[in-house]
Tab-separated table of C-alpha atoms in Angstrom:
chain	number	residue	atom	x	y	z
A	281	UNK	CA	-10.816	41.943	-5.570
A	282	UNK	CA	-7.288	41.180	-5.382
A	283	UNK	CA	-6.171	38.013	-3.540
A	284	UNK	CA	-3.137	38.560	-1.223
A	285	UNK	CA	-0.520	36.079	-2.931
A	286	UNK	CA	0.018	34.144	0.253
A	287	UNK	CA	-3.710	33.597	0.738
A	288	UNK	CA	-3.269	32.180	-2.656
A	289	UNK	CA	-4.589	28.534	-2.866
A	290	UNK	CA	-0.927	26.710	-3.590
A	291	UNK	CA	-1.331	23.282	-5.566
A	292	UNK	CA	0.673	20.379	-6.035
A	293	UNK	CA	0.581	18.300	-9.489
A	294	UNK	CA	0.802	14.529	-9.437
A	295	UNK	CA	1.829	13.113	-12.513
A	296	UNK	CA	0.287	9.115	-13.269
A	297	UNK	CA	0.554	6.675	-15.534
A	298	UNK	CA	-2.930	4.899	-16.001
A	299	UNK	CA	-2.272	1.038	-17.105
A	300	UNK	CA	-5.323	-1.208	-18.928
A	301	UNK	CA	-6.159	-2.869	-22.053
A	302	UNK	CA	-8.835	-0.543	-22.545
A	303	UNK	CA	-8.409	3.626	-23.018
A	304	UNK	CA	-10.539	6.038	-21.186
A	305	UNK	CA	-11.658	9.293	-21.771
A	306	UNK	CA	-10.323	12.586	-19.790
A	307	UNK	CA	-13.993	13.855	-18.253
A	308	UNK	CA	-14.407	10.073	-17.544
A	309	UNK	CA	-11.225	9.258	-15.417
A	310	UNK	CA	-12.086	13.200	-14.068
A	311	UNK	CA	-15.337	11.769	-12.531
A	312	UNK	CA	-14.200	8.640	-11.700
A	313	UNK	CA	-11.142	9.957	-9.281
A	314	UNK	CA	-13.160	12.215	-7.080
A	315	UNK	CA	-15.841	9.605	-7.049
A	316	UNK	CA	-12.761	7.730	-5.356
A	317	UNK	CA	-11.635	10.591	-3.251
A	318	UNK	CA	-15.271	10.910	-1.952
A	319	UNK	CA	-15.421	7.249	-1.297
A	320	UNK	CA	-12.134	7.237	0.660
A	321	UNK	CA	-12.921	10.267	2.851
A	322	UNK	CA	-16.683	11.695	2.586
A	323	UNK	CA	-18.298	14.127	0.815
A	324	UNK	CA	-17.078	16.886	2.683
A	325	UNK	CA	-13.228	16.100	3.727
A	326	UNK	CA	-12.518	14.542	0.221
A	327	UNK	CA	-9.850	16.481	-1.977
A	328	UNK	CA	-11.128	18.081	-4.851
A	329	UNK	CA	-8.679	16.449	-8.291
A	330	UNK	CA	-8.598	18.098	-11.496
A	331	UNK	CA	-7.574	16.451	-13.975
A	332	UNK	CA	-5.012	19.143	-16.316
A	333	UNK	CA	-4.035	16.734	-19.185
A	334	UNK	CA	-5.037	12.603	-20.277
A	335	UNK	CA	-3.147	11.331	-22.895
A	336	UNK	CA	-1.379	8.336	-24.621
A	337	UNK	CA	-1.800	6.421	-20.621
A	338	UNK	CA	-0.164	8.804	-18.569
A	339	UNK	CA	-1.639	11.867	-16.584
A	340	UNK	CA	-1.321	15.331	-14.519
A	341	UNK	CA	-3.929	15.866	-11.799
A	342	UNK	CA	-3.744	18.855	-9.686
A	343	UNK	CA	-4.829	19.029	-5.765
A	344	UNK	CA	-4.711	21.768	-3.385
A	345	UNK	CA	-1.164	21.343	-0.926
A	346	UNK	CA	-3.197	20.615	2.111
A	347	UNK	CA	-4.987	18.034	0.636
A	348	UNK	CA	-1.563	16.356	-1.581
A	349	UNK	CA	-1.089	13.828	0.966
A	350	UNK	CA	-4.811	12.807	1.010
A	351	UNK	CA	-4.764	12.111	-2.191
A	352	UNK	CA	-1.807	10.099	-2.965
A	353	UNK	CA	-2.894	8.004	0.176
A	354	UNK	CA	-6.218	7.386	-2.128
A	355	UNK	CA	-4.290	6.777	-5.159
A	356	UNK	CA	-2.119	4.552	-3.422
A	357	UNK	CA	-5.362	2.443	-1.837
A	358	UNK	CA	-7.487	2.574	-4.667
A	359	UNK	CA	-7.675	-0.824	-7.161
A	360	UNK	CA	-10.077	-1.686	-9.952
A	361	UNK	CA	-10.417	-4.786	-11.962
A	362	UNK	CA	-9.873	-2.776	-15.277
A	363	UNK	CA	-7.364	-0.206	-15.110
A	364	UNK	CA	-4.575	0.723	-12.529
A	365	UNK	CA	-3.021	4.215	-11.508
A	366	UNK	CA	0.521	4.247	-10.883
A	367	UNK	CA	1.652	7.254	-9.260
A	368	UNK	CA	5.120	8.683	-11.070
A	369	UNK	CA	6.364	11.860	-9.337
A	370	UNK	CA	4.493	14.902	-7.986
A	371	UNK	CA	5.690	18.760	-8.237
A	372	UNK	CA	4.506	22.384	-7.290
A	373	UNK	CA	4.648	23.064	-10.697
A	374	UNK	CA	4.025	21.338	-13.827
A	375	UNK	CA	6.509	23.017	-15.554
A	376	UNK	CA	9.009	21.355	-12.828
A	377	UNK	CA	7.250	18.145	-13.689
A	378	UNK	CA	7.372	18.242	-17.541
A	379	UNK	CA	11.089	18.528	-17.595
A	380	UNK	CA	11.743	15.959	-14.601
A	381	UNK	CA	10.358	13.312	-17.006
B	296	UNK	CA	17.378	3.006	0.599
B	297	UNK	CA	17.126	3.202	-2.836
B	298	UNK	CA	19.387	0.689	-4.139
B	299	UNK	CA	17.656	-2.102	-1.196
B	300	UNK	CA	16.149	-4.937	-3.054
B	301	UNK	CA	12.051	-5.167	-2.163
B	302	UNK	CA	10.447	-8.134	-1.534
B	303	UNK	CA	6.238	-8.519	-1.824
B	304	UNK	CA	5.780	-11.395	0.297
B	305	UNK	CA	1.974	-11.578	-0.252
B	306	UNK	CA	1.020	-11.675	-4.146
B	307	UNK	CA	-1.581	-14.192	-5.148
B	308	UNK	CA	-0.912	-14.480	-8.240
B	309	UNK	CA	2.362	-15.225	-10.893
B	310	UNK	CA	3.345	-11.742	-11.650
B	311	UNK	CA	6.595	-11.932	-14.070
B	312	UNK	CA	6.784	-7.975	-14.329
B	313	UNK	CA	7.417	-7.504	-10.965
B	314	UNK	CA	11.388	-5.772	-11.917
B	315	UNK	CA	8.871	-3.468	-13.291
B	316	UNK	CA	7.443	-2.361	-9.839
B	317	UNK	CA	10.944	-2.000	-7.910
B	318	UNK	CA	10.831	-5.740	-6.731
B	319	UNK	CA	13.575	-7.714	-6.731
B	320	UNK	CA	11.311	-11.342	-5.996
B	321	UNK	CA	7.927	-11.305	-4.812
B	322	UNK	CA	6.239	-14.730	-3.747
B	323	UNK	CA	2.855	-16.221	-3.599
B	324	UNK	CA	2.320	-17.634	-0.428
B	325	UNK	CA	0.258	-20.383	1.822
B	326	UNK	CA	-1.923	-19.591	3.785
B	327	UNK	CA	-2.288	-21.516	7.275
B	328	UNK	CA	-5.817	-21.448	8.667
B	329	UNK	CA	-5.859	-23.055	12.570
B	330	UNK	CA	-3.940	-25.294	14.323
B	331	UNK	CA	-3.884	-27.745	11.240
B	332	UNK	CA	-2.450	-25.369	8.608
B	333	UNK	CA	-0.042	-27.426	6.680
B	334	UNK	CA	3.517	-26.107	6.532
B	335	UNK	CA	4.609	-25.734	3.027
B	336	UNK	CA	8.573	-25.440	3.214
B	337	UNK	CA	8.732	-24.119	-0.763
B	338	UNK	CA	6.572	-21.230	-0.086
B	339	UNK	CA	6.078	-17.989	2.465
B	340	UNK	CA	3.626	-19.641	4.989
B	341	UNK	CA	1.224	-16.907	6.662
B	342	UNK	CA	-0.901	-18.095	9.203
B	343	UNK	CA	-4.366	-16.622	9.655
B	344	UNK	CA	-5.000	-14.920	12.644
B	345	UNK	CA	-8.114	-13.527	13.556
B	346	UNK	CA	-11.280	-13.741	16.367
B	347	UNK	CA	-12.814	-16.777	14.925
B	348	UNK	CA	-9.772	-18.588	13.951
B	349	UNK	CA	-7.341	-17.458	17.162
B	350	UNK	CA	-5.271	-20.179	17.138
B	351	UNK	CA	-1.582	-20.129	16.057
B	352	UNK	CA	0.002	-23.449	13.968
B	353	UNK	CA	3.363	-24.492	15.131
B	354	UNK	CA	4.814	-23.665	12.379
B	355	UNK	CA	4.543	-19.964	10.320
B	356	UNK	CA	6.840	-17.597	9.138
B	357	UNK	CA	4.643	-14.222	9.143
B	358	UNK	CA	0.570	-13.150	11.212
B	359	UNK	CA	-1.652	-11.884	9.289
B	360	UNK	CA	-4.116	-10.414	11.856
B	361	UNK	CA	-6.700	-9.359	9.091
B	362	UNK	CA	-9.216	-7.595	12.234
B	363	UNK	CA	-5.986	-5.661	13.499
B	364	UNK	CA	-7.442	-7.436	16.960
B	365	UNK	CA	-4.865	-6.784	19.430
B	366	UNK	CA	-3.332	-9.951	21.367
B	367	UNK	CA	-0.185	-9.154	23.240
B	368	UNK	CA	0.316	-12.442	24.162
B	369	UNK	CA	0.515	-13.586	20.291
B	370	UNK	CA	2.346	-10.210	19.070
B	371	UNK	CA	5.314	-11.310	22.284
B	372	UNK	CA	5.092	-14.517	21.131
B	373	UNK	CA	5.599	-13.884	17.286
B	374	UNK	CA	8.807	-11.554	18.805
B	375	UNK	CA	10.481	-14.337	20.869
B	376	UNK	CA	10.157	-16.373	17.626
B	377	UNK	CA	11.857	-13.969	15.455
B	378	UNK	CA	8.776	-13.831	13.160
B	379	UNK	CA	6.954	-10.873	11.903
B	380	UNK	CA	3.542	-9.558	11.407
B	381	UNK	CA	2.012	-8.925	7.688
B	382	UNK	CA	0.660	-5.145	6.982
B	383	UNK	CA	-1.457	-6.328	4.323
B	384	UNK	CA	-2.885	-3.490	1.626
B	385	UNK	CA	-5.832	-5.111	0.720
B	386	UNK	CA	-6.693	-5.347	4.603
B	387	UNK	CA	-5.854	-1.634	5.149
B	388	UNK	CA	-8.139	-0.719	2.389
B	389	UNK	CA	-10.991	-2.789	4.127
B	390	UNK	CA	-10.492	-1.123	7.312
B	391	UNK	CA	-10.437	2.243	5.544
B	392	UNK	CA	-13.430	1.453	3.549
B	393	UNK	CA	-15.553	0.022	6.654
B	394	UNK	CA	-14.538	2.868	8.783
B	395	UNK	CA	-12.270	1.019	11.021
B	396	UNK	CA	-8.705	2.532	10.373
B	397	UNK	CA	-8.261	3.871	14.044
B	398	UNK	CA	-8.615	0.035	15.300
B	399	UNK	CA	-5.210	-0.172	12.393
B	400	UNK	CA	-3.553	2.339	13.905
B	401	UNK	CA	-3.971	1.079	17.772
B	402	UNK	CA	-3.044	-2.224	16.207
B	403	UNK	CA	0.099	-0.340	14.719
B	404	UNK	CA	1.039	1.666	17.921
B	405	UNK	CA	0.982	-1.950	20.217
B	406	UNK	CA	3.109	-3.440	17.037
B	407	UNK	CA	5.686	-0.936	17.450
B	408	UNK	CA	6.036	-0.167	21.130
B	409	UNK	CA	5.970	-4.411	21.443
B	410	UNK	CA	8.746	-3.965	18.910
B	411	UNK	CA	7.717	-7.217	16.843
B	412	UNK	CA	8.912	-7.161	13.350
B	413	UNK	CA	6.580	-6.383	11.044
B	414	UNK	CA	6.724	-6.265	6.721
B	415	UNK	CA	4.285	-4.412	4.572
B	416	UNK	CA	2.487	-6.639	1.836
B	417	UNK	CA	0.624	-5.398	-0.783
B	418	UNK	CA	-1.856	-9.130	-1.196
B	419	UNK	CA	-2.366	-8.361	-4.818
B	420	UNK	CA	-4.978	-10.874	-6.472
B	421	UNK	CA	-4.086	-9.306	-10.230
B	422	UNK	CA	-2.273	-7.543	-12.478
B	423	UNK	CA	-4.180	-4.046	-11.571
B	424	UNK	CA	-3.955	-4.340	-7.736
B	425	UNK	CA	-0.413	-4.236	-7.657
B	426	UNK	CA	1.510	-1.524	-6.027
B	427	UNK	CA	5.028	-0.119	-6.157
B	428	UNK	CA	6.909	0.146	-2.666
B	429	UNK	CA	6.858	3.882	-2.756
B	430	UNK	CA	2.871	3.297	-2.901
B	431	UNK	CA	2.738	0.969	0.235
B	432	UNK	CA	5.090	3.165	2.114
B	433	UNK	CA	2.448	6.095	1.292
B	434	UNK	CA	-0.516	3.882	3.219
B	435	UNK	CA	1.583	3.258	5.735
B	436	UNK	CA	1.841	7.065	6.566
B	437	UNK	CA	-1.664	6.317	7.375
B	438	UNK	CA	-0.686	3.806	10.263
B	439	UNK	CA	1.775	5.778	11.885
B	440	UNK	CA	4.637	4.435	10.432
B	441	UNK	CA	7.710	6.785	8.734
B	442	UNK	CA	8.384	6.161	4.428
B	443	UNK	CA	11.995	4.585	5.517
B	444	UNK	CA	10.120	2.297	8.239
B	445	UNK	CA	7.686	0.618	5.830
B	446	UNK	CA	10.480	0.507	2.753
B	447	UNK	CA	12.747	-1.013	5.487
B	448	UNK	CA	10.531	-3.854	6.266
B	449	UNK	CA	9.640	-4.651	2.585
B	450	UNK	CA	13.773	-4.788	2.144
B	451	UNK	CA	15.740	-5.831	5.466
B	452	UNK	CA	12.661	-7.525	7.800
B	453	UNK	CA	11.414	-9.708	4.901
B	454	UNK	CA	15.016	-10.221	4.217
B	455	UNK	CA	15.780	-11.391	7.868
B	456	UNK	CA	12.537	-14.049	7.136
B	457	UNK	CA	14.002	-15.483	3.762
B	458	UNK	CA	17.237	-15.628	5.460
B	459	UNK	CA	15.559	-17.491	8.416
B	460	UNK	CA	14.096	-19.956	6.015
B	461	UNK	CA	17.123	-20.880	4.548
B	462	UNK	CA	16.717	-18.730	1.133
């Protein structure tokens, strides 16, 4: 079946840097962030992250557009004692966020 | 707005990197509990303000109503005496966490049609609780409040204060 392009789910793709003395791996920090989102707003209103690439302390997660501003409101509340997530910049594309950095 | 110089006025801890963050000073403040809070003219004093301690000290230079209880005569009060009320993060987050945001955002709404000055805090206790003002200005979407209202009272409101105190 072919999906009319504007009924099209359109994303948005945050890009983060994640701070601590320890490293973490990707399926880890993947669980861990919608375990956050589902903390912040339920099981069924929470944004659903995916986590496109982990490395060297800095991150892309991708969210649905209706949800962005759910999510960076959860980003921006969440703390842990270990590790921090600093939001950087967000884009509708990563290819608009690779070369903004 | 982006050349304003940010002030945290609620970090409880010494944070060097703050330059880091956008910050151009943040400050670790005292905290005044009651009528006998001690007024500590080196530091940011914020008095404590809540339904079991509902009494103001003489002297303060921000609220911190931690419940977001509304008291009009305190908020008019707090206006007359060219003060401000703290948005704390960490107090947000407990209201979001327990379920109580919409008693924030009526707490917000009487704030802003009372027109008291108010400055956005992030009451950091460590390095990984800190946030950037872009990040505070993000929760305080969640209050009702514009980007350029919450970076404006993190720049010019705690501003006016430091200015007030002499700084």
């Amino acid at each position: 079946m072919v999906v009319k392009k504007s009924a099209r789910t359109v994303y948005r793709y945050i890009l983060f840097d994640y701070l601590s003395q320890s490293g973490k791996r990707a399926d880890e920090l993947q669980r861990e962030l919608n375990q956050v989102m589902q903390q912040m707003y339920g099981m069924v209103g929470a944004p659903h992250l995916k986590l496109i690439s982990f490395s060297k302390g800095r991150g892309i997660v991708r969210c649905g557009r209706s949800q962005f501003v759910q999510a960076r409101r959860a980003f921006a509340l969440y703390i842990n004692p270990t590790y921090r997530i600093r939001q950087v910049r967000s884009s509708g594309t990563l290819k608009g966020l690779r070369e903004g950095l | 707005m982006g050349t304003s110089p940010f002030f945290d006025l609620d970090v409880r801890f010494e944070w060097d990197g703050y330059s880091q963050e956008g910050y151009s000073k943040v400050f670790v403040p005292n905290a005044l509990e009651g009528k006998s809070g001690r007024y500590d003219p080196a530091k940011v004093n914020i008095a404590l303000f809540s339904n079991t301690k509902a009494v103001l000290p003489d002297r303060f230079d921000m609220v911190n109503f931690s419940g977001f209880g509304v008291n009009v005569d305190v908020l008019s009060l707090i206006r007359d005496k060219e003060k401000a009320v703290e948005f704390c993060l960490a107090d947000v987050r407990k209201a979001v966490l327990s379920g109580r945001i919409s008693q924030a955002q009526f707490f917000s709404n009487v704030v802003r049609s009372y027109k008291v000055p108010y400055v956005f805090t992030s009451g950091a206790a460590s390095i990984y609780e800190v946030k950037s003002p872009k990040e505070i200005a993000f929760v305080g979407e969640m209050l009702g409040f514009t980007q350029r209202q919450v970076l404006s009272s993190m720049s010019m409101t705690a501003e006016m204060l430091l200015s007030n105190k002499g700084w």
